[in-house]
Amino acid sequence: MARRETWAAYGFLSPWIIGFAVFMAGPMVASLVLSFTDYDVLTDTRFVGADNYRAMLADSRVRTSLANTLIYTALHVPLTMVVSLALAMLLIRAGRRSAGFYRTVFYLPTVTPKVAVGVLFLLLFNGQDGLINRVLALAGVDGPDWTVDPAWIKPGLVLIGAWSLGSTVIIYLAALQNVPRDLHEAAAMDGASAWARFRAVTVPSISGALFFTLIINTIGGLQTFDEVYTAFYGSANQQTYGSDAALFYVVYLFQQAFRFLHVGYASALAWLLFLIIVAITLVQVRLSRRFVYYESE
């Protein structure tokens, strides 16, 4: 009986196992092999050993794109988490009917294609007649050239990145609904302020959700591509329009693979990004042992 159930379990798992082998593990192994070759699709593949990895160390655009991506992620992740938590706490105080409406409003931008978000960035943050600068002008503030000034390109992308924070809001809302009310009531009876209750009761109770969103938003930030490529590299005219400030790591990887056909070099870039993500995630997991509270522990 147990053996039959085991085979049944394998049967249910088989679609995922086959999909993982064909679409994830297989391509990863192939890219690892290609990273040690000079492969351009058009000519014969040539084994070059670790030359692609050595070339990365001497490539200044790798350092530039990696720095841009890390800065963007360092700004994007905290902003997304703080704004999402604030919105979720507002929703938890709203009535059931209005909360359902606002949940839909906050989540709808998440299903917007990233390409559309890139176009939206150019429209909203246009330095001449964009909506953002028009609003700033009403307050007497002269808005910057968000899309051409290298100093303001990444802050602008961080702000437009908040467009798709709906999924993080929903996760926090679900976590907040499970915070024990009796703990809040007991803390209030002891004279704890609202801030003290938030810091000592709410945050520890939702620390698992905070940790989860920290990891997924960090990985998402490090893999940012669609909206940046659409806004700064989507057409021939934009190739010169986009400055080094908008050169993100995955954009550079894409250019190497599909514009210059340096597939072997692009595979090495992909594996470097994979190792960076693994290293950052391991650090986050290590630090989480101090700050994340699990009720079962």
Short mmCIF file of C-alpha atoms in Angstrom, two decimals:
data_model
loop_
_atom_site.label_atom_id
_atom_site.label_comp_id
_atom_site.label_asym_id
_atom_site.label_seq_id
_atom_site.Cartn_x
_atom_site.Cartn_y
_atom_site.Cartn_z
CA MET A 1 0.00 0.00 0.00
CA ALA A 2 2.78 2.40 0.98
CA ARG A 3 4.70 1.53 -2.20
CA ARG A 4 1.62 2.23 -4.31
CA GLU A 5 1.17 5.61 -2.64
CA THR A 6 4.83 6.40 -3.28
CA TRP A 7 4.45 5.69 -6.99
CA ALA A 8 1.25 7.73 -7.04
CA ALA A 9 3.13 10.63 -5.48
CA TYR A 10 5.86 10.34 -8.14
CA GLY A 11 3.12 10.31 -10.77
CA PHE A 12 1.67 13.58 -9.50
CA LEU A 13 5.14 15.09 -9.23
CA SER A 14 6.27 13.95 -12.68
CA PRO A 15 4.93 17.00 -14.63
CA TRP A 16 6.96 19.31 -12.40
CA ILE A 17 10.02 17.03 -12.51
CA ILE A 18 9.91 16.82 -16.32
CA GLY A 19 9.33 20.56 -16.64
CA PHE A 20 12.21 21.33 -14.27
CA ALA A 21 14.57 18.98 -16.13
CA VAL A 22 13.64 20.30 -19.60
CA PHE A 23 13.20 24.01 -18.92
CA MET A 24 15.47 24.67 -15.89
CA ALA A 25 18.15 22.07 -15.15
CA GLY A 26 18.87 21.25 -18.81
CA PRO A 27 19.36 24.87 -19.95
CA MET A 28 21.45 25.59 -16.83
CA VAL A 29 23.81 22.72 -17.60
CA ALA A 30 23.96 23.78 -21.26
CA SER A 31 24.79 27.40 -20.31
CA LEU A 32 27.49 26.17 -17.92
CA VAL A 33 29.09 24.20 -20.76
CA LEU A 34 28.72 27.14 -23.18
CA SER A 35 30.39 29.48 -20.68
CA PHE A 36 33.66 27.65 -21.39
CA THR A 37 33.30 28.03 -25.17
CA ASP A 38 33.43 30.64 -27.90
CA TYR A 39 29.97 30.12 -29.37
CA ASP A 40 28.27 32.61 -31.70
CA VAL A 41 25.53 30.42 -33.28
CA LEU A 42 26.98 30.99 -36.81
CA THR A 43 30.36 29.26 -36.59
CA ASP A 44 31.73 26.12 -34.96
CA THR A 45 31.92 26.05 -31.19
CA ARG A 46 35.45 26.38 -29.81
CA PHE A 47 36.50 25.43 -26.27
CA VAL A 48 38.29 28.37 -24.60
CA GLY A 49 38.56 27.20 -21.00
CA ALA A 50 38.14 30.02 -18.47
CA ASP A 51 38.81 32.83 -20.99
CA ASN A 52 35.23 34.13 -20.75
CA TYR A 53 35.52 34.43 -16.98
CA ARG A 54 38.90 36.15 -17.28
CA ALA A 55 37.42 38.55 -19.86
CA MET A 56 34.71 39.51 -17.38
CA LEU A 57 37.32 40.69 -14.90
CA ALA A 58 38.78 43.08 -17.51
CA ASP A 59 35.40 44.26 -18.87
CA SER A 60 34.59 47.69 -17.41
CA ARG A 61 30.98 47.45 -18.60
CA VAL A 62 30.48 44.37 -16.42
CA ARG A 63 31.52 46.42 -13.39
CA THR A 64 29.33 49.35 -14.47
CA SER A 65 26.25 47.21 -15.09
CA LEU A 66 26.76 45.26 -11.88
CA ALA A 67 27.15 48.46 -9.84
CA ASN A 68 24.00 49.95 -11.41
CA THR A 69 22.04 46.78 -10.64
CA LEU A 70 23.22 46.57 -7.03
CA ILE A 71 22.46 50.27 -6.41
CA TYR A 72 19.02 49.89 -7.96
CA THR A 73 18.30 46.79 -5.84
CA ALA A 74 19.54 48.46 -2.65
CA LEU A 75 17.12 51.35 -3.27
CA HIS A 76 14.23 49.37 -4.74
CA VAL A 77 13.87 46.61 -2.12
CA PRO A 78 13.57 48.81 1.04
CA LEU A 79 11.23 51.25 -0.74
CA THR A 80 8.99 48.45 -1.96
CA MET A 81 8.85 46.78 1.46
CA VAL A 82 8.17 49.99 3.42
CA VAL A 83 5.51 51.34 1.04
CA SER A 84 3.87 47.90 0.73
CA LEU A 85 3.73 47.49 4.52
CA ALA A 86 2.25 50.98 4.92
CA LEU A 87 -0.43 50.24 2.31
CA ALA A 88 -1.20 46.85 3.86
CA MET A 89 -1.64 48.46 7.30
CA LEU A 90 -4.03 51.00 5.79
CA LEU A 91 -5.97 48.17 4.14
CA ILE A 92 -6.23 46.22 7.39
CA ARG A 93 -7.98 49.23 8.93
CA ALA A 94 -10.37 49.70 6.02
CA GLY A 95 -13.82 48.16 5.95
CA ARG A 96 -14.28 44.75 4.34
CA ARG A 97 -16.04 46.14 1.23
CA SER A 98 -13.61 48.99 0.59
CA ALA A 99 -10.61 46.73 1.40
CA GLY A 100 -11.61 44.39 -1.42
CA PHE A 101 -11.76 47.31 -3.84
CA TYR A 102 -8.37 48.70 -2.81
CA ARG A 103 -6.77 45.22 -2.89
CA THR A 104 -7.81 45.01 -6.53
CA VAL A 105 -6.56 48.53 -7.25
CA PHE A 106 -3.16 47.83 -5.68
CA TYR A 107 -2.76 44.45 -7.38
CA LEU A 108 -3.85 45.41 -10.92
CA PRO A 109 -0.53 47.14 -11.81
CA THR A 110 1.25 43.86 -10.98
CA VAL A 111 -0.31 42.18 -14.03
CA THR A 112 0.71 45.06 -16.30
CA PRO A 113 3.38 43.88 -18.79
CA LYS A 114 6.83 45.15 -17.88
CA VAL A 115 7.23 46.50 -21.41
CA ALA A 116 4.23 48.75 -20.79
CA VAL A 117 5.83 49.87 -17.52
CA GLY A 118 8.93 50.90 -19.47
CA VAL A 119 6.83 53.03 -21.84
CA LEU A 120 4.94 54.41 -18.85
CA PHE A 121 8.27 55.44 -17.31
CA LEU A 122 9.13 57.52 -20.39
CA LEU A 123 5.71 59.19 -20.36
CA LEU A 124 5.49 59.94 -16.63
CA PHE A 125 9.12 60.91 -16.07
CA ASN A 126 9.69 62.90 -19.25
CA GLY A 127 11.74 65.92 -18.20
CA GLN A 128 9.89 68.31 -20.53
CA ASP A 129 6.21 67.46 -20.22
CA GLY A 130 5.98 64.37 -17.98
CA LEU A 131 3.27 64.15 -15.33
CA ILE A 132 5.75 63.87 -12.45
CA ASN A 133 7.51 67.14 -13.28
CA ARG A 134 4.16 68.86 -13.84
CA VAL A 135 3.05 67.87 -10.34
CA LEU A 136 6.39 69.02 -8.92
CA ALA A 137 5.97 72.33 -10.75
CA LEU A 138 2.66 72.90 -8.94
CA ALA A 139 4.65 72.78 -5.69
CA GLY A 140 7.26 75.16 -7.09
CA VAL A 141 9.85 72.43 -7.62
CA ASP A 142 11.81 72.31 -10.86
CA GLY A 143 11.89 68.59 -11.69
CA PRO A 144 15.04 66.94 -13.04
CA ASP A 145 15.52 65.30 -16.42
CA TRP A 146 14.69 61.84 -15.12
CA THR A 147 15.31 59.99 -18.38
CA VAL A 148 18.53 61.68 -19.57
CA ASP A 149 20.34 62.90 -16.46
CA PRO A 150 22.60 60.01 -15.30
CA ALA A 151 22.18 61.11 -11.67
CA TRP A 152 18.37 60.72 -11.84
CA ILE A 153 17.92 57.68 -14.09
CA LYS A 154 18.20 55.07 -11.31
CA PRO A 155 16.02 57.01 -8.79
CA GLY A 156 13.38 57.33 -11.52
CA LEU A 157 13.53 53.60 -12.24
CA VAL A 158 13.25 52.86 -8.52
CA LEU A 159 10.10 54.99 -8.29
CA ILE A 160 8.50 53.37 -11.34
CA GLY A 161 9.48 49.98 -9.88
CA ALA A 162 7.03 50.67 -7.06
CA TRP A 163 4.32 50.41 -9.72
CA SER A 164 4.29 46.63 -9.30
CA LEU A 165 4.36 46.30 -5.51
CA GLY A 166 0.83 44.89 -5.39
CA SER A 167 1.91 41.29 -4.77
CA THR A 168 4.03 42.38 -1.79
CA VAL A 169 1.06 44.32 -0.40
CA ILE A 170 -1.14 41.23 -0.62
CA ILE A 171 1.46 39.09 1.18
CA TYR A 172 1.77 41.64 4.01
CA LEU A 173 -2.00 41.98 4.26
CA ALA A 174 -2.38 38.22 4.72
CA ALA A 175 0.38 38.24 7.37
CA LEU A 176 -1.16 41.19 9.24
CA GLN A 177 -4.52 39.43 9.40
CA ASN A 178 -2.85 36.63 11.40
CA VAL A 179 -1.25 38.88 14.01
CA PRO A 180 -2.80 37.86 17.37
CA ARG A 181 -5.12 40.60 18.61
CA ASP A 182 -4.78 39.50 22.23
CA LEU A 183 -1.08 40.42 22.16
CA HIS A 184 -1.93 43.93 20.94
CA GLU A 185 -4.65 44.27 23.58
CA ALA A 186 -2.32 43.06 26.34
CA ALA A 187 0.41 45.48 25.24
CA ALA A 188 -2.10 48.35 25.09
CA MET A 189 -3.31 47.55 28.63
CA ASP A 190 0.32 47.74 29.76
CA GLY A 191 0.53 51.24 28.32
CA ALA A 192 2.54 50.46 25.19
CA SER A 193 2.29 53.14 22.51
CA ALA A 194 1.18 52.38 18.95
CA TRP A 195 4.80 52.48 17.76
CA ALA A 196 5.91 50.15 20.58
CA ARG A 197 3.13 47.68 19.70
CA PHE A 198 4.10 47.81 16.04
CA ARG A 199 7.79 47.22 16.82
CA ALA A 200 7.34 44.57 19.53
CA VAL A 201 4.21 42.72 18.34
CA THR A 202 3.42 43.37 14.68
CA VAL A 203 6.93 43.19 13.19
CA PRO A 204 7.94 39.92 14.93
CA SER A 205 4.59 38.38 14.01
CA ILE A 206 5.03 39.14 10.30
CA SER A 207 8.81 38.67 10.20
CA GLY A 208 8.43 35.50 8.12
CA ALA A 209 6.54 37.43 5.43
CA LEU A 210 9.06 40.28 5.60
CA PHE A 211 11.91 37.80 5.11
CA PHE A 212 10.17 36.11 2.18
CA THR A 213 9.52 39.40 0.38
CA LEU A 214 13.08 40.53 1.09
CA ILE A 215 14.42 37.51 -0.77
CA ILE A 216 12.04 37.57 -3.75
CA ASN A 217 12.31 41.33 -4.22
CA THR A 218 16.11 41.16 -4.02
CA ILE A 219 16.23 38.42 -6.65
CA GLY A 220 13.74 40.34 -8.79
CA GLY A 221 15.78 43.55 -8.46
CA LEU A 222 18.99 41.81 -9.50
CA GLN A 223 17.21 40.44 -12.59
CA THR A 224 15.58 43.71 -13.66
CA PHE A 225 15.41 43.85 -17.45
CA ASP A 226 12.15 44.45 -19.31
CA GLU A 227 11.25 47.98 -18.25
CA VAL A 228 14.86 49.22 -18.44
CA TYR A 229 15.48 47.72 -21.86
CA THR A 230 12.17 49.07 -23.19
CA ALA A 231 12.84 52.56 -21.87
CA PHE A 232 16.50 52.94 -22.84
CA TYR A 233 17.49 50.28 -25.36
CA GLY A 234 14.27 49.27 -27.12
CA SER A 235 14.96 50.95 -30.47
CA ALA A 236 17.94 51.88 -32.63
CA ASN A 237 17.59 55.55 -31.65
CA GLN A 238 17.63 54.66 -27.97
CA GLN A 239 20.96 52.82 -28.23
CA THR A 240 22.73 56.17 -27.88
CA TYR A 241 19.98 57.69 -25.76
CA GLY A 242 20.48 55.22 -22.97
CA SER A 243 23.54 56.18 -20.94
CA ASP A 244 25.74 53.91 -18.83
CA ALA A 245 23.53 54.84 -15.86
CA ALA A 246 20.79 52.66 -17.36
CA LEU A 247 23.06 49.76 -18.24
CA PHE A 248 21.78 47.02 -15.95
CA TYR A 249 23.47 43.64 -15.70
CA VAL A 250 20.79 41.57 -17.45
CA VAL A 251 20.52 44.23 -20.17
CA TYR A 252 24.26 43.87 -20.82
CA LEU A 253 23.94 40.07 -20.74
CA PHE A 254 21.10 40.24 -23.28
CA GLN A 255 23.13 42.52 -25.55
CA GLN A 256 26.09 40.14 -25.49
CA ALA A 257 23.92 37.10 -26.26
CA PHE A 258 21.45 38.41 -28.84
CA ARG A 259 22.98 41.58 -30.28
CA PHE A 260 26.64 40.63 -30.52
CA LEU A 261 26.04 36.82 -30.53
CA HIS A 262 28.68 36.27 -27.83
CA VAL A 263 26.66 33.39 -26.43
CA GLY A 264 29.57 31.81 -24.55
CA TYR A 265 30.48 35.10 -22.89
CA ALA A 266 26.81 35.78 -22.06
CA SER A 267 26.57 32.32 -20.46
CA ALA A 268 29.53 33.18 -18.24
CA LEU A 269 27.78 36.45 -17.30
CA ALA A 270 24.64 34.49 -16.44
CA TRP A 271 26.56 32.17 -14.13
CA LEU A 272 28.22 35.09 -12.39
CA LEU A 273 24.77 36.57 -11.71
CA PHE A 274 23.54 33.20 -10.46
CA LEU A 275 26.45 32.93 -8.03
CA ILE A 276 25.89 36.51 -6.82
CA ILE A 277 22.20 35.78 -6.17
CA VAL A 278 23.07 32.58 -4.32
CA ALA A 279 25.67 34.40 -2.17
CA ILE A 280 23.31 37.27 -1.29
CA THR A 281 20.48 34.84 -0.51
CA LEU A 282 22.73 32.77 1.77
CA VAL A 283 23.73 35.93 3.66
CA GLN A 284 20.07 36.89 4.02
CA VAL A 285 19.17 33.41 5.26
CA ARG A 286 22.07 33.55 7.73
CA LEU A 287 20.95 36.94 9.07
CA SER A 288 17.32 35.83 9.21
CA ARG A 289 18.10 33.52 12.12
CA ARG A 290 18.46 36.62 14.30
CA PHE A 291 15.42 38.54 13.12
CA VAL A 292 12.80 36.08 11.87
CA TYR A 293 10.40 34.59 14.38
CA TYR A 294 8.59 31.34 13.67
CA GLU A 295 5.70 30.41 15.93
CA SER A 296 6.68 26.72 15.92
CA GLU A 297 10.12 27.45 17.40
#
